[in-house]
Tab-separated table of C-alpha atoms in Angstrom:
chain	number	residue	atom	x	y	z
A	1	UNK	CA	122.288	88.800	108.000
A	2	UNK	CA	119.142	88.633	110.093
A	3	UNK	CA	118.435	85.531	112.105
A	4	UNK	CA	114.893	85.473	110.672
A	5	UNK	CA	114.059	86.291	107.071
A	6	UNK	CA	110.532	86.669	105.765
A	7	UNK	CA	109.151	86.900	102.278
A	8	UNK	CA	107.483	88.627	100.671
A	9	UNK	CA	107.718	91.992	102.427
A	10	UNK	CA	104.471	93.164	100.891
A	11	UNK	CA	101.633	91.166	99.436
A	12	UNK	CA	98.385	92.232	97.786
A	13	UNK	CA	95.739	89.645	97.052
A	14	UNK	CA	92.199	89.505	95.783
A	15	UNK	CA	89.569	88.277	98.183
A	16	UNK	CA	89.348	84.507	98.057
A	17	UNK	CA	92.933	83.884	96.996
A	18	UNK	CA	95.226	81.397	98.712
A	19	UNK	CA	98.115	83.188	100.404
A	20	UNK	CA	101.523	81.916	101.476
A	21	UNK	CA	104.062	83.771	103.604
A	22	UNK	CA	107.491	82.238	104.070
A	23	UNK	CA	109.959	82.379	106.929
A	24	UNK	CA	113.530	81.105	107.105
A	25	UNK	CA	115.756	81.165	110.153
A	26	UNK	CA	119.393	80.503	110.832
A	27	UNK	CA	119.527	79.719	114.555
A	28	UNK	CA	118.652	76.694	116.638
A	29	UNK	CA	115.132	77.077	117.923
A	30	UNK	CA	112.841	75.605	120.524
A	31	UNK	CA	109.732	77.079	118.883
A	32	UNK	CA	108.562	79.241	116.003
A	33	UNK	CA	105.771	81.772	116.344
A	34	UNK	CA	103.517	83.411	113.802
A	35	UNK	CA	102.162	86.756	114.961
A	36	UNK	CA	99.593	89.114	113.520
A	37	UNK	CA	99.872	92.864	113.966
A	38	UNK	CA	96.748	94.870	113.348
A	39	UNK	CA	96.805	98.409	111.906
A	40	UNK	CA	96.353	99.812	115.416
A	41	UNK	CA	99.601	98.171	116.462
A	42	UNK	CA	98.443	95.372	118.753
A	43	UNK	CA	100.119	92.005	118.219
A	44	UNK	CA	98.413	88.674	118.726
A	45	UNK	CA	99.895	85.231	118.592
A	46	UNK	CA	98.482	83.033	115.827
A	47	UNK	CA	100.584	79.913	116.125
A	48	UNK	CA	103.400	78.454	118.113
A	49	UNK	CA	104.942	75.305	116.699
A	50	UNK	CA	108.048	73.208	116.962
A	51	UNK	CA	107.253	70.573	114.339
A	52	UNK	CA	104.739	69.587	111.705
A	53	UNK	CA	101.640	71.541	111.003
A	54	UNK	CA	98.910	73.417	112.842
A	55	UNK	CA	95.543	74.643	111.591
A	56	UNK	CA	93.195	77.228	113.020
A	57	UNK	CA	90.215	78.110	110.888
A	58	UNK	CA	91.494	79.353	107.529
A	59	UNK	CA	95.061	79.629	108.777
A	60	UNK	CA	97.639	76.876	108.460
A	61	UNK	CA	101.217	76.974	109.701
A	62	UNK	CA	103.886	74.458	108.797
A	63	UNK	CA	107.471	74.056	109.840
A	64	UNK	CA	110.373	72.026	108.473
A	65	UNK	CA	113.012	71.824	111.175
A	66	UNK	CA	115.649	70.268	108.935
A	67	UNK	CA	115.329	73.020	106.351
A	68	UNK	CA	114.793	75.756	108.988
A	69	UNK	CA	111.755	77.001	107.154
A	70	UNK	CA	108.157	77.746	108.000
A	71	UNK	CA	105.139	78.854	106.002
A	72	UNK	CA	101.897	80.532	106.943
A	73	UNK	CA	98.997	79.859	104.622
A	74	UNK	CA	95.666	81.650	104.495
A	75	UNK	CA	92.910	79.952	102.559
A	76	UNK	CA	89.974	81.899	101.083
A	77	UNK	CA	91.506	85.217	102.073
A	78	UNK	CA	89.260	88.011	103.272
A	79	UNK	CA	89.798	91.775	103.668
A	80	UNK	CA	89.777	91.340	107.435
A	81	UNK	CA	92.962	89.279	107.052
A	82	UNK	CA	94.769	92.477	106.068
A	83	UNK	CA	97.523	92.946	108.626
A	84	UNK	CA	101.234	92.541	109.134
A	85	UNK	CA	102.283	88.950	109.751
A	86	UNK	CA	105.464	88.435	111.718
A	87	UNK	CA	107.542	85.304	112.055
A	88	UNK	CA	109.458	84.944	115.313
A	89	UNK	CA	111.694	82.221	116.693
A	90	UNK	CA	112.559	81.344	120.258
A	91	UNK	CA	116.085	80.040	120.414
A	92	UNK	CA	117.367	77.236	122.553
A	93	UNK	CA	119.090	80.022	124.487
A	94	UNK	CA	115.651	81.508	125.293
A	95	UNK	CA	116.001	84.561	123.068
A	96	UNK	CA	113.386	85.769	120.595
A	97	UNK	CA	114.241	86.923	117.088
A	98	UNK	CA	111.741	88.514	114.734
A	99	UNK	CA	111.335	88.869	111.010
A	100	UNK	CA	110.549	92.319	109.638
A	101	UNK	CA	107.024	91.238	108.801
A	102	UNK	CA	104.884	90.755	105.722
A	103	UNK	CA	102.296	93.426	105.067
A	104	UNK	CA	99.219	91.770	103.592
A	105	UNK	CA	96.404	93.668	101.896
A	106	UNK	CA	93.371	91.728	100.731
A	107	UNK	CA	91.244	93.620	98.238
A	108	UNK	CA	87.485	92.974	98.107
B	1	UNK	CA	93.241	84.233	132.908
B	2	UNK	CA	96.497	85.929	132.048
B	3	UNK	CA	96.505	89.520	130.867
B	4	UNK	CA	99.081	92.163	130.142
B	5	UNK	CA	98.492	95.857	130.562
B	6	UNK	CA	100.636	98.559	129.048
B	7	UNK	CA	100.146	102.283	129.325
B	8	UNK	CA	99.855	104.919	128.121
B	9	UNK	CA	98.656	104.045	124.613
B	10	UNK	CA	100.023	107.234	123.091
B	11	UNK	CA	102.458	109.824	124.350
B	12	UNK	CA	103.862	113.042	122.950
B	13	UNK	CA	106.886	114.336	124.820
B	14	UNK	CA	109.381	117.126	124.126
B	15	UNK	CA	113.053	116.425	123.630
B	16	UNK	CA	114.891	116.321	126.935
B	17	UNK	CA	111.864	115.338	128.995
B	18	UNK	CA	111.750	112.156	131.078
B	19	UNK	CA	109.864	108.994	130.144
B	20	UNK	CA	108.139	106.274	132.094
B	21	UNK	CA	106.196	103.475	130.432
B	22	UNK	CA	104.649	100.835	132.619
B	23	UNK	CA	103.707	97.246	131.955
B	24	UNK	CA	102.027	94.822	134.313
B	25	UNK	CA	101.089	91.186	133.915
B	26	UNK	CA	98.288	89.428	135.734
B	27	UNK	CA	97.455	85.795	136.194
B	28	UNK	CA	100.945	84.341	136.170
B	29	UNK	CA	104.063	84.356	138.299
B	30	UNK	CA	107.752	84.787	137.506
B	31	UNK	CA	107.213	85.647	133.847
B	32	UNK	CA	109.992	86.567	131.460
B	33	UNK	CA	109.367	90.207	130.563
B	34	UNK	CA	110.469	92.082	127.458
B	35	UNK	CA	110.523	95.622	126.094
B	36	UNK	CA	110.633	95.943	122.310
B	37	UNK	CA	110.711	98.937	120.016
B	38	UNK	CA	109.313	98.930	116.507
B	39	UNK	CA	110.431	101.742	114.224
B	40	UNK	CA	108.324	102.531	111.166
B	41	UNK	CA	108.757	99.805	108.531
B	42	UNK	CA	111.176	97.807	110.639
B	43	UNK	CA	111.058	94.693	112.750
B	44	UNK	CA	110.853	94.405	116.491
B	45	UNK	CA	114.043	95.374	118.276
B	46	UNK	CA	114.639	93.925	121.726
B	47	UNK	CA	115.549	96.650	124.210
B	48	UNK	CA	115.472	94.884	127.570
B	49	UNK	CA	114.461	91.570	129.010
B	50	UNK	CA	114.108	90.314	132.538
B	51	UNK	CA	113.901	86.823	133.974
B	52	UNK	CA	113.230	87.959	137.532
B	53	UNK	CA	112.903	90.857	139.967
B	54	UNK	CA	115.834	93.219	139.666
B	55	UNK	CA	117.359	91.179	136.817
B	56	UNK	CA	117.574	93.293	133.678
B	57	UNK	CA	119.517	92.546	130.517
B	58	UNK	CA	120.072	95.278	127.973
B	59	UNK	CA	120.439	94.449	124.321
B	60	UNK	CA	121.022	97.885	122.847
B	61	UNK	CA	123.119	100.683	124.401
B	62	UNK	CA	121.051	103.853	124.509
B	63	UNK	CA	119.583	106.424	126.859
B	64	UNK	CA	116.777	104.125	127.958
B	65	UNK	CA	116.700	101.999	131.087
B	66	UNK	CA	114.372	99.379	132.515
B	67	UNK	CA	113.469	98.261	135.975
B	68	UNK	CA	111.480	95.400	137.476
B	69	UNK	CA	110.490	96.461	140.967
B	70	UNK	CA	107.931	93.678	141.346
B	71	UNK	CA	107.542	90.228	139.830
B	72	UNK	CA	104.901	91.275	137.325
B	73	UNK	CA	105.840	94.921	136.737
B	74	UNK	CA	108.248	96.143	134.101
B	75	UNK	CA	109.056	99.816	133.603
B	76	UNK	CA	110.833	101.512	130.714
B	77	UNK	CA	112.383	104.866	131.533
B	78	UNK	CA	114.514	107.643	130.217
B	79	UNK	CA	115.934	110.692	131.966
B	80	UNK	CA	116.126	112.749	128.776
B	81	UNK	CA	114.337	111.770	125.585
B	82	UNK	CA	115.927	112.139	122.171
B	83	UNK	CA	114.139	112.624	118.866
B	84	UNK	CA	115.380	109.177	117.843
B	85	UNK	CA	113.449	107.624	120.735
B	86	UNK	CA	110.199	108.086	118.809
B	87	UNK	CA	108.603	104.795	117.927
B	88	UNK	CA	106.183	102.108	118.953
B	89	UNK	CA	107.077	100.385	122.214
B	90	UNK	CA	105.744	96.974	123.078
B	91	UNK	CA	105.885	95.084	126.334
B	92	UNK	CA	105.650	91.309	126.187
B	93	UNK	CA	105.831	88.302	128.456
B	94	UNK	CA	106.380	84.608	128.182
B	95	UNK	CA	106.619	81.770	130.649
B	96	UNK	CA	109.694	79.661	131.096
B	97	UNK	CA	111.238	78.211	127.992
B	98	UNK	CA	110.379	76.238	124.900
B	99	UNK	CA	106.742	75.973	123.983
B	100	UNK	CA	105.454	79.037	125.764
B	101	UNK	CA	103.598	81.701	123.787
B	102	UNK	CA	104.768	85.298	123.645
B	103	UNK	CA	102.036	87.684	124.740
B	104	UNK	CA	102.128	91.356	123.824
B	105	UNK	CA	100.660	94.460	125.352
B	106	UNK	CA	98.809	96.874	123.098
B	107	UNK	CA	101.830	99.096	122.722
B	108	UNK	CA	102.698	102.738	123.325
B	109	UNK	CA	103.165	105.092	120.423
B	110	UNK	CA	105.766	107.619	121.532
B	111	UNK	CA	106.400	110.819	119.602
B	112	UNK	CA	109.276	112.973	120.728
B	113	UNK	CA	108.971	116.538	119.439
């Protein structure tokens, strides 16, 4: 069993739809990260959170520490949001574990 | 500002040839440094991490090695590449513990022929 599980693996949405990507983890963490990997391969950090909720533009990330679950929401999705979204956790032992990613395609 | 440089961006090497991928970080000191590999359709696999000069921890036994000759330089090497070494290699750094972001280089796409 992987330390970090993401769902869905693949997601296709129409432009404008509300999108949710889920992440569950099984280890004790100090922080959870949401990453975005562009088709060219580069990875950028979207959010880092240890509790509650964070918002940046059309992106919202939430985390429930008790349930060991996090969600990434995209409101009013756009084709430029098409990418692979990766959930990662930093453990209390200072290790990083990664989900296998959710490949999102937003169709105009 | 802090930046991370990784090169080369792409590399095609024959089986049995050596490998050297370099990663440098600017704008910070004593970073934690990481080498990851991402195979097609799979998640990031930690290869090596380092918390200081000359301190390397290996997560996966293989024919790759890593070195940290300077505080902000991390090198991934192999003496003889295998076909199975093909993949996308990413260098990353973070600071300290807890609420410190993980920053990635742009990656190196390695094809072993």
